[in-house]
Amino acid sequence: MQKSSLVSLLIQHLETARDSSSGRSAQTVVGGHTQTLRQTLIALRAGQALDEHENPGEATVHVLHGKVRLATHEVSCEGAAGDLLVVPDARHTLEALEDAAVLLTVAKLA
């Protein structure tokens, strides 16, 4: 059994993102690239984004802090702390509208 404090991690990674030239910081908290399930805490400084990329499987973004925009070429959705966004099965971006931290959960397709 394993226990993690997402609050402590988001505080740490938001601080790192704010100080980083890339404006981001991340840590996998469950699973990994070789496992079916992966959960990653991602912190982004306001105005920073994850460039357009493919969805590697079924995925959700749980907004833990701040506000984000999840967008494809056709649609976009904003989320604030407490919101759960379902990642579309299409190329997409994730942009921080203000300093933000999210928990990305991915279940890779076999």
Short mmCIF file of C-alpha atoms in Angstrom, two decimals:
data_model
loop_
_atom_site.label_atom_id
_atom_site.label_comp_id
_atom_site.label_asym_id
_atom_site.label_seq_id
_atom_site.Cartn_x
_atom_site.Cartn_y
_atom_site.Cartn_z
CA MET A 1 0.00 0.00 0.00
CA GLN A 2 1.22 3.48 -0.82
CA LYS A 3 0.02 6.93 0.25
CA SER A 4 0.86 10.29 -1.36
CA SER A 5 -0.16 13.81 -0.42
CA LEU A 6 -1.28 15.47 -3.65
CA VAL A 7 -1.52 18.79 -1.80
CA SER A 8 2.15 18.63 -0.79
CA LEU A 9 3.18 17.55 -4.28
CA LEU A 10 1.21 20.30 -6.01
CA ILE A 11 2.72 22.97 -3.73
CA GLN A 12 6.22 21.63 -4.46
CA HIS A 13 5.68 21.36 -8.22
CA LEU A 14 3.93 24.72 -8.58
CA GLU A 15 6.94 26.31 -6.90
CA THR A 16 9.29 24.45 -9.24
CA ALA A 17 7.20 25.43 -12.29
CA ARG A 18 7.20 29.09 -11.27
CA ASP A 19 11.01 29.05 -10.98
CA SER A 20 11.64 26.95 -14.11
CA SER A 21 12.46 28.44 -17.51
CA SER A 22 10.01 25.93 -19.04
CA GLY A 23 7.24 26.99 -16.66
CA ARG A 24 6.34 23.40 -15.83
CA SER A 25 7.09 20.54 -13.48
CA ALA A 26 5.75 16.98 -13.32
CA GLN A 27 6.03 13.75 -11.39
CA THR A 28 4.52 10.33 -12.02
CA VAL A 29 2.82 9.31 -8.79
CA VAL A 30 1.34 5.93 -9.83
CA GLY A 31 2.41 3.47 -12.52
CA GLY A 32 4.63 4.41 -15.42
CA HIS A 33 5.19 4.08 -19.15
CA THR A 34 5.46 0.29 -18.94
CA GLN A 35 2.19 -0.14 -17.02
CA THR A 36 -1.44 0.17 -18.11
CA LEU A 37 -2.34 2.82 -15.52
CA ARG A 38 -0.30 6.00 -15.05
CA GLN A 39 -1.09 9.04 -12.92
CA THR A 40 1.07 12.12 -13.26
CA LEU A 41 0.89 15.38 -11.36
CA ILE A 42 1.61 18.26 -13.75
CA ALA A 43 2.13 21.86 -12.64
CA LEU A 44 2.10 24.70 -15.16
CA ARG A 45 2.82 28.39 -14.70
CA ALA A 46 0.08 30.69 -16.07
CA GLY A 47 0.34 30.98 -19.86
CA GLN A 48 2.34 27.77 -20.29
CA ALA A 49 1.00 24.81 -22.25
CA LEU A 50 1.65 21.23 -23.18
CA ASP A 51 2.05 21.30 -26.95
CA GLU A 52 -0.39 19.42 -29.16
CA HIS A 53 -0.02 15.68 -28.70
CA GLU A 54 -1.86 12.38 -29.16
CA ASN A 55 -3.87 10.69 -26.44
CA PRO A 56 -2.04 7.43 -25.59
CA GLY A 57 -5.22 5.80 -24.25
CA GLU A 58 -8.25 6.64 -22.15
CA ALA A 59 -7.41 9.68 -20.03
CA THR A 60 -8.78 12.26 -17.63
CA VAL A 61 -7.43 15.52 -16.23
CA HIS A 62 -8.44 16.29 -12.63
CA VAL A 63 -7.80 19.97 -11.97
CA LEU A 64 -6.32 20.26 -8.47
CA HIS A 65 -5.43 23.97 -8.49
CA GLY A 66 -5.99 26.95 -10.78
CA LYS A 67 -7.62 26.98 -14.22
CA VAL A 68 -6.75 25.17 -17.46
CA ARG A 69 -8.03 24.84 -21.02
CA LEU A 70 -8.07 21.46 -22.76
CA ALA A 71 -8.46 21.94 -26.51
CA THR A 72 -8.53 20.15 -29.84
CA HIS A 73 -8.71 21.88 -33.22
CA GLU A 74 -12.50 21.72 -33.00
CA VAL A 75 -13.51 22.16 -29.35
CA SER A 76 -12.17 23.40 -26.04
CA CYS A 77 -13.18 23.10 -22.41
CA GLU A 78 -12.04 25.09 -19.40
CA GLY A 79 -11.65 23.51 -16.00
CA ALA A 80 -11.09 24.89 -12.50
CA ALA A 81 -10.04 23.26 -9.23
CA GLY A 82 -12.27 20.26 -8.58
CA ASP A 83 -13.24 19.71 -12.23
CA LEU A 84 -12.62 16.43 -14.04
CA LEU A 85 -12.06 16.74 -17.79
CA VAL A 86 -12.24 13.73 -20.10
CA VAL A 87 -9.39 13.90 -22.62
CA PRO A 88 -10.73 13.56 -26.17
CA ASP A 89 -9.50 10.83 -28.49
CA ALA A 90 -7.83 13.45 -30.70
CA ARG A 91 -4.70 15.57 -30.82
CA HIS A 92 -5.01 18.14 -28.05
CA THR A 93 -3.27 20.77 -25.92
CA LEU A 94 -3.46 21.70 -22.24
CA GLU A 95 -2.94 25.37 -21.34
CA ALA A 96 -2.71 26.95 -17.89
CA LEU A 97 -5.00 29.99 -17.77
CA GLU A 98 -3.53 30.71 -14.33
CA ASP A 99 -0.93 28.85 -12.28
CA ALA A 100 -2.35 25.33 -12.24
CA ALA A 101 -1.77 21.76 -11.12
CA VAL A 102 -3.59 18.75 -12.56
CA LEU A 103 -3.59 15.01 -12.05
CA LEU A 104 -3.42 13.30 -15.43
CA THR A 105 -4.72 9.73 -15.35
CA VAL A 106 -4.03 7.53 -18.39
CA ALA A 107 -5.06 3.94 -19.01
CA LYS A 108 -3.08 2.85 -22.06
CA LEU A 109 -4.92 0.94 -24.72
CA ALA A 110 -3.53 -2.54 -25.33
#
